[in-house]
């Protein structure tokens, strides 16, 4: 349920950003807001139902009022006034995902045992962009448990070229053969 509501709010902000051609600005401001909200004291105030909406609005004005676009500030105030501050992180996530979708950008997680050099990452990125027909943002992650090779994660799709993945497949094959 929360994800559906978060998507609705994110879609509303997305439409405002589209009207104002302000996707990049809004994404940057929302990322900064996410960082601000993760300060324990700020989050405790924003998430506390016993603190009035007026006090929360005053806090938002003090923290971001002049520094953020008026549409973003008003959007955050709307979310708070509707008591949806508990899903603000999810709204931000959904908004950023919608912007990436709009611009044809896909996030890819590249898992390896050792750090990959820039030339290898660039080659993988170019290959993925060619195959996916989208711009690719690569995020590298180290995981010694895969033993060797690579694992590429694109959304909910996994391309497992790791030694661990191959060993698991071999084990399944042998179990089925017996």
PDB file of C-alpha atoms in Angstrom:
ATOM      1  CA  UNK A   1       0.000   0.000   0.000  1.00  0.00           C
ATOM      2  CA  UNK A   2       2.763   2.449   0.945  1.00  0.00           C
ATOM      3  CA  UNK A   3       4.507   1.860  -2.383  1.00  0.00           C
ATOM      4  CA  UNK A   4       1.314   2.662  -4.308  1.00  0.00           C
ATOM      5  CA  UNK A   5       0.861   5.892  -2.342  1.00  0.00           C
ATOM      6  CA  UNK A   6       4.544   6.779  -2.753  1.00  0.00           C
ATOM      7  CA  UNK A   7       4.261   6.279  -6.513  1.00  0.00           C
ATOM      8  CA  UNK A   8       1.224   8.567  -6.646  1.00  0.00           C
ATOM      9  CA  UNK A   9       3.051  11.354  -4.846  1.00  0.00           C
ATOM     10  CA  UNK A  10       6.187  10.777  -6.923  1.00  0.00           C
ATOM     11  CA  UNK A  11       4.121  10.913 -10.137  1.00  0.00           C
ATOM     12  CA  UNK A  12       2.625  14.264  -9.066  1.00  0.00           C
ATOM     13  CA  UNK A  13       6.086  15.732  -8.454  1.00  0.00           C
ATOM     14  CA  UNK A  14       7.336  14.161 -11.687  1.00  0.00           C
ATOM     15  CA  UNK A  15       4.607  15.985 -13.623  1.00  0.00           C
ATOM     16  CA  UNK A  16       5.548  19.285 -11.965  1.00  0.00           C
ATOM     17  CA  UNK A  17       9.220  18.683 -12.787  1.00  0.00           C
ATOM     18  CA  UNK A  18       8.283  17.895 -16.381  1.00  0.00           C
ATOM     19  CA  UNK A  19       6.242  21.104 -16.705  1.00  0.00           C
ATOM     20  CA  UNK A  20       9.178  23.131 -15.380  1.00  0.00           C
ATOM     21  CA  UNK A  21      11.903  21.109 -17.135  1.00  0.00           C
ATOM     22  CA  UNK A  22      13.556  20.730 -13.740  1.00  0.00           C
ATOM     23  CA  UNK A  23      14.249  17.008 -13.397  1.00  0.00           C
ATOM     24  CA  UNK A  24      17.938  17.310 -12.561  1.00  0.00           C
ATOM     25  CA  UNK A  25      17.364  20.137 -10.093  1.00  0.00           C
ATOM     26  CA  UNK A  26      14.572  18.288  -8.288  1.00  0.00           C
ATOM     27  CA  UNK A  27      16.540  15.034  -8.157  1.00  0.00           C
ATOM     28  CA  UNK A  28      19.531  16.823  -6.635  1.00  0.00           C
ATOM     29  CA  UNK A  29      17.373  18.667  -4.102  1.00  0.00           C
ATOM     30  CA  UNK A  30      15.502  15.515  -3.104  1.00  0.00           C
ATOM     31  CA  UNK A  31      18.770  13.627  -2.641  1.00  0.00           C
ATOM     32  CA  UNK A  32      19.971  16.440  -0.380  1.00  0.00           C
ATOM     33  CA  UNK A  33      16.663  16.396   1.488  1.00  0.00           C
ATOM     34  CA  UNK A  34      17.062  12.658   2.021  1.00  0.00           C
ATOM     35  CA  UNK A  35      20.454  13.302   3.610  1.00  0.00           C
ATOM     36  CA  UNK A  36      18.994  16.023   5.834  1.00  0.00           C
ATOM     37  CA  UNK A  37      16.140  13.777   6.965  1.00  0.00           C
ATOM     38  CA  UNK A  38      18.578  11.052   7.963  1.00  0.00           C
ATOM     39  CA  UNK A  39      19.958  13.226  10.732  1.00  0.00           C
ATOM     40  CA  UNK A  40      18.507  11.612  13.835  1.00  0.00           C
ATOM     41  CA  UNK A  41      17.181  14.842  15.381  1.00  0.00           C
ATOM     42  CA  UNK A  42      15.519  16.046  12.188  1.00  0.00           C
ATOM     43  CA  UNK A  43      13.908  12.679  11.535  1.00  0.00           C
ATOM     44  CA  UNK A  44      12.628  12.446  15.119  1.00  0.00           C
ATOM     45  CA  UNK A  45      10.857  15.771  14.726  1.00  0.00           C
ATOM     46  CA  UNK A  46       9.441  15.107  11.259  1.00  0.00           C
ATOM     47  CA  UNK A  47       8.261  11.583  12.144  1.00  0.00           C
ATOM     48  CA  UNK A  48       6.792  12.544  15.534  1.00  0.00           C
ATOM     49  CA  UNK A  49       2.985  12.697  15.339  1.00  0.00           C
ATOM     50  CA  UNK A  50       2.737  14.707  18.571  1.00  0.00           C
ATOM     51  CA  UNK A  51       4.551  17.641  16.956  1.00  0.00           C
ATOM     52  CA  UNK A  52       2.148  19.905  15.092  1.00  0.00           C
ATOM     53  CA  UNK A  53       2.158  20.229  11.337  1.00  0.00           C
ATOM     54  CA  UNK A  54       2.865  23.956  11.762  1.00  0.00           C
ATOM     55  CA  UNK A  55       6.025  23.189  13.728  1.00  0.00           C
ATOM     56  CA  UNK A  56       7.115  20.695  11.081  1.00  0.00           C
ATOM     57  CA  UNK A  57       6.462  23.266   8.344  1.00  0.00           C
ATOM     58  CA  UNK A  58       8.555  25.800  10.264  1.00  0.00           C
ATOM     59  CA  UNK A  59      11.369  23.254  10.488  1.00  0.00           C
ATOM     60  CA  UNK A  60      11.197  22.614   6.731  1.00  0.00           C
ATOM     61  CA  UNK A  61      11.301  26.368   6.070  1.00  0.00           C
ATOM     62  CA  UNK A  62      14.303  26.745   8.368  1.00  0.00           C
ATOM     63  CA  UNK A  63      16.174  23.813   6.816  1.00  0.00           C
ATOM     64  CA  UNK A  64      15.435  24.169   3.112  1.00  0.00           C
ATOM     65  CA  UNK A  65      13.060  27.108   2.584  1.00  0.00           C
ATOM     66  CA  UNK A  66      15.312  29.456   0.597  1.00  0.00           C
ATOM     67  CA  UNK A  67      17.773  26.877  -0.672  1.00  0.00           C
ATOM     68  CA  UNK A  68      15.358  24.591  -2.535  1.00  0.00           C
ATOM     69  CA  UNK A  69      12.987  25.224  -5.421  1.00  0.00           C
ATOM     70  CA  UNK A  70       9.599  26.502  -4.216  1.00  0.00           C
ATOM     71  CA  UNK A  71       7.808  23.564  -5.879  1.00  0.00           C
ATOM     72  CA  UNK A  72       9.971  21.057  -4.002  1.00  0.00           C
ATOM     73  CA  UNK A  73       9.424  22.876  -0.685  1.00  0.00           C
ATOM     74  CA  UNK A  74       5.664  23.023  -1.272  1.00  0.00           C
ATOM     75  CA  UNK A  75       5.630  19.359  -2.241  1.00  0.00           C
ATOM     76  CA  UNK A  76       7.433  18.369   0.974  1.00  0.00           C
ATOM     77  CA  UNK A  77       4.997  20.479   2.975  1.00  0.00           C
ATOM     78  CA  UNK A  78       2.084  18.755   1.228  1.00  0.00           C
ATOM     79  CA  UNK A  79       3.508  15.339   2.095  1.00  0.00           C
ATOM     80  CA  UNK A  80       3.872  16.395   5.738  1.00  0.00           C
ATOM     81  CA  UNK A  81       0.399  17.961   5.880  1.00  0.00           C
ATOM     82  CA  UNK A  82      -1.069  14.664   4.655  1.00  0.00           C
ATOM     83  CA  UNK A  83       0.869  12.747   7.354  1.00  0.00           C
ATOM     84  CA  UNK A  84       2.904  10.876   4.736  1.00  0.00           C
ATOM     85  CA  UNK A  85       6.340  11.779   6.093  1.00  0.00           C
ATOM     86  CA  UNK A  86       6.940   8.121   6.951  1.00  0.00           C
ATOM     87  CA  UNK A  87       7.095   7.286   3.230  1.00  0.00           C
ATOM     88  CA  UNK A  88       9.138  10.310   2.162  1.00  0.00           C
ATOM     89  CA  UNK A  89      12.216   8.174   1.449  1.00  0.00           C
ATOM     90  CA  UNK A  90      10.110   5.910  -0.740  1.00  0.00           C
ATOM     91  CA  UNK A  91       8.585   8.899  -2.557  1.00  0.00           C
ATOM     92  CA  UNK A  92      12.075  10.234  -3.274  1.00  0.00           C
ATOM     93  CA  UNK A  93      13.192   6.801  -4.498  1.00  0.00           C
ATOM     94  CA  UNK A  94      10.155   6.462  -6.793  1.00  0.00           C
ATOM     95  CA  UNK A  95      10.607   9.989  -8.166  1.00  0.00           C
ATOM     96  CA  UNK A  96      14.250   9.332  -9.036  1.00  0.00           C
ATOM     97  CA  UNK A  97      13.280   6.001 -10.639  1.00  0.00           C
ATOM     98  CA  UNK A  98      10.651   7.772 -12.777  1.00  0.00           C
ATOM     99  CA  UNK A  99      13.199  10.359 -13.901  1.00  0.00           C
ATOM    100  CA  UNK A 100      15.671   7.635 -14.853  1.00  0.00           C
ATOM    101  CA  UNK A 101      12.960   5.800 -16.769  1.00  0.00           C
ATOM    102  CA  UNK A 102      12.004   9.022 -18.577  1.00  0.00           C
ATOM    103  CA  UNK A 103      15.594   9.648 -19.647  1.00  0.00           C
ATOM    104  CA  UNK A 104      16.265   6.003 -20.514  1.00  0.00           C
ATOM    105  CA  UNK A 105      18.798   5.466 -17.745  1.00  0.00           C
ATOM    106  CA  UNK A 106      19.245   2.105 -16.049  1.00  0.00           C
ATOM    107  CA  UNK A 107      21.261   1.353 -12.905  1.00  0.00           C
ATOM    108  CA  UNK A 108      23.478  -1.694 -13.090  1.00  0.00           C
ATOM    109  CA  UNK A 109      25.261  -3.330 -10.178  1.00  0.00           C
ATOM    110  CA  UNK A 110      28.519  -4.992 -11.138  1.00  0.00           C
ATOM    111  CA  UNK A 111      29.654  -7.527  -8.530  1.00  0.00           C
ATOM    112  CA  UNK A 112      33.207  -8.847  -8.573  1.00  0.00           C
ATOM    113  CA  UNK A 113      35.782 -10.303  -6.210  1.00  0.00           C
ATOM    114  CA  UNK A 114      38.402  -7.659  -6.956  1.00  0.00           C
ATOM    115  CA  UNK A 115      38.178  -4.020  -7.924  1.00  0.00           C
ATOM    116  CA  UNK A 116      37.813  -3.671 -11.692  1.00  0.00           C
ATOM    117  CA  UNK A 117      39.900  -1.165 -13.633  1.00  0.00           C
ATOM    118  CA  UNK A 118      38.243   1.687 -15.512  1.00  0.00           C
ATOM    119  CA  UNK A 119      38.875   0.169 -18.949  1.00  0.00           C
ATOM    120  CA  UNK A 120      37.022  -3.045 -18.036  1.00  0.00           C
ATOM    121  CA  UNK A 121      34.129  -1.120 -16.483  1.00  0.00           C
ATOM    122  CA  UNK A 122      33.877   1.107 -19.567  1.00  0.00           C
ATOM    123  CA  UNK A 123      33.884  -1.908 -21.899  1.00  0.00           C
ATOM    124  CA  UNK A 124      31.096  -3.584 -19.887  1.00  0.00           C
ATOM    125  CA  UNK A 125      29.154  -0.311 -19.789  1.00  0.00           C
ATOM    126  CA  UNK A 126      29.403   0.188 -23.562  1.00  0.00           C
ATOM    127  CA  UNK A 127      28.339  -3.410 -24.203  1.00  0.00           C
ATOM    128  CA  UNK A 128      25.337  -3.078 -21.880  1.00  0.00           C
ATOM    129  CA  UNK A 129      24.295   0.255 -23.412  1.00  0.00           C
ATOM    130  CA  UNK A 130      24.436  -1.321 -26.857  1.00  0.00           C
ATOM    131  CA  UNK A 131      22.378  -4.355 -25.782  1.00  0.00           C
ATOM    132  CA  UNK A 132      19.873  -2.496 -23.601  1.00  0.00           C
ATOM    133  CA  UNK A 133      19.504   0.576 -25.789  1.00  0.00           C
ATOM    134  CA  UNK A 134      19.707   2.741 -22.659  1.00  0.00           C
ATOM    135  CA  UNK A 135      22.263   4.831 -20.835  1.00  0.00           C
ATOM    136  CA  UNK A 136      23.850   2.754 -18.070  1.00  0.00           C
ATOM    137  CA  UNK A 137      24.972   3.885 -14.607  1.00  0.00           C
ATOM    138  CA  UNK A 138      27.344   1.279 -13.203  1.00  0.00           C
ATOM    139  CA  UNK A 139      27.754   0.770  -9.471  1.00  0.00           C
ATOM    140  CA  UNK A 140      30.563  -1.595  -8.522  1.00  0.00           C
ATOM    141  CA  UNK A 141      30.385  -3.853  -5.501  1.00  0.00           C
ATOM    142  CA  UNK A 142      32.985  -6.213  -4.102  1.00  0.00           C
ATOM    143  CA  UNK A 143      31.863  -9.639  -2.907  1.00  0.00           C
ATOM    144  CA  UNK A 144      34.550 -12.258  -2.238  1.00  0.00           C
ATOM    145  CA  UNK A 145      31.889 -14.964  -1.838  1.00  0.00           C
ATOM    146  CA  UNK A 146      31.369 -15.160  -5.626  1.00  0.00           C
ATOM    147  CA  UNK A 147      34.900 -16.665  -5.836  1.00  0.00           C
ATOM    148  CA  UNK A 148      35.609 -15.233  -9.310  1.00  0.00           C
ATOM    149  CA  UNK A 149      33.972 -13.918 -12.455  1.00  0.00           C
ATOM    150  CA  UNK A 150      31.229 -11.291 -12.500  1.00  0.00           C
ATOM    151  CA  UNK A 151      27.624 -10.925 -11.537  1.00  0.00           C
ATOM    152  CA  UNK A 152      25.617  -8.204 -13.312  1.00  0.00           C
ATOM    153  CA  UNK A 153      22.363  -7.072 -11.707  1.00  0.00           C
ATOM    154  CA  UNK A 154      19.962  -4.980 -13.806  1.00  0.00           C
ATOM    155  CA  UNK A 155      16.792  -4.244 -11.863  1.00  0.00           C
ATOM    156  CA  UNK A 156      15.395  -7.658 -10.973  1.00  0.00           C
ATOM    157  CA  UNK A 157      17.452  -9.440 -13.663  1.00  0.00           C
ATOM    158  CA  UNK A 158      20.690 -11.180 -12.726  1.00  0.00           C
ATOM    159  CA  UNK A 159      23.353 -12.269 -15.185  1.00  0.00           C
ATOM    160  CA  UNK A 160      25.475 -14.582 -13.084  1.00  0.00           C
ATOM    161  CA  UNK A 161      28.866 -15.270 -14.598  1.00  0.00           C
ATOM    162  CA  UNK A 162      30.460 -15.889 -11.224  1.00  0.00           C
ATOM    163  CA  UNK A 163      32.343 -19.038 -10.289  1.00  0.00           C
ATOM    164  CA  UNK A 164      29.934 -19.496  -7.378  1.00  0.00           C
ATOM    165  CA  UNK A 165      26.958 -19.277  -9.754  1.00  0.00           C
ATOM    166  CA  UNK A 166      28.490 -21.797 -12.127  1.00  0.00           C
ATOM    167  CA  UNK A 167      29.261 -24.192  -9.270  1.00  0.00           C
ATOM    168  CA  UNK A 168      25.676 -23.875  -8.017  1.00  0.00           C
ATOM    169  CA  UNK A 169      24.354 -24.620 -11.514  1.00  0.00           C
ATOM    170  CA  UNK A 170      26.649 -27.637 -11.801  1.00  0.00           C
ATOM    171  CA  UNK A 171      25.480 -28.897  -8.409  1.00  0.00           C
ATOM    172  CA  UNK A 172      21.806 -28.546  -9.439  1.00  0.00           C
ATOM    173  CA  UNK A 173      22.510 -30.387 -12.679  1.00  0.00           C
ATOM    174  CA  UNK A 174      24.238 -33.238 -10.842  1.00  0.00           C
ATOM    175  CA  UNK A 175      21.412 -33.472  -8.280  1.00  0.00           C
ATOM    176  CA  UNK A 176      18.811 -33.675 -11.059  1.00  0.00           C
ATOM    177  CA  UNK A 177      20.838 -36.316 -12.890  1.00  0.00           C
ATOM    178  CA  UNK A 178      20.885 -38.616  -9.873  1.00  0.00           C
TER     179      UNK A 178
END
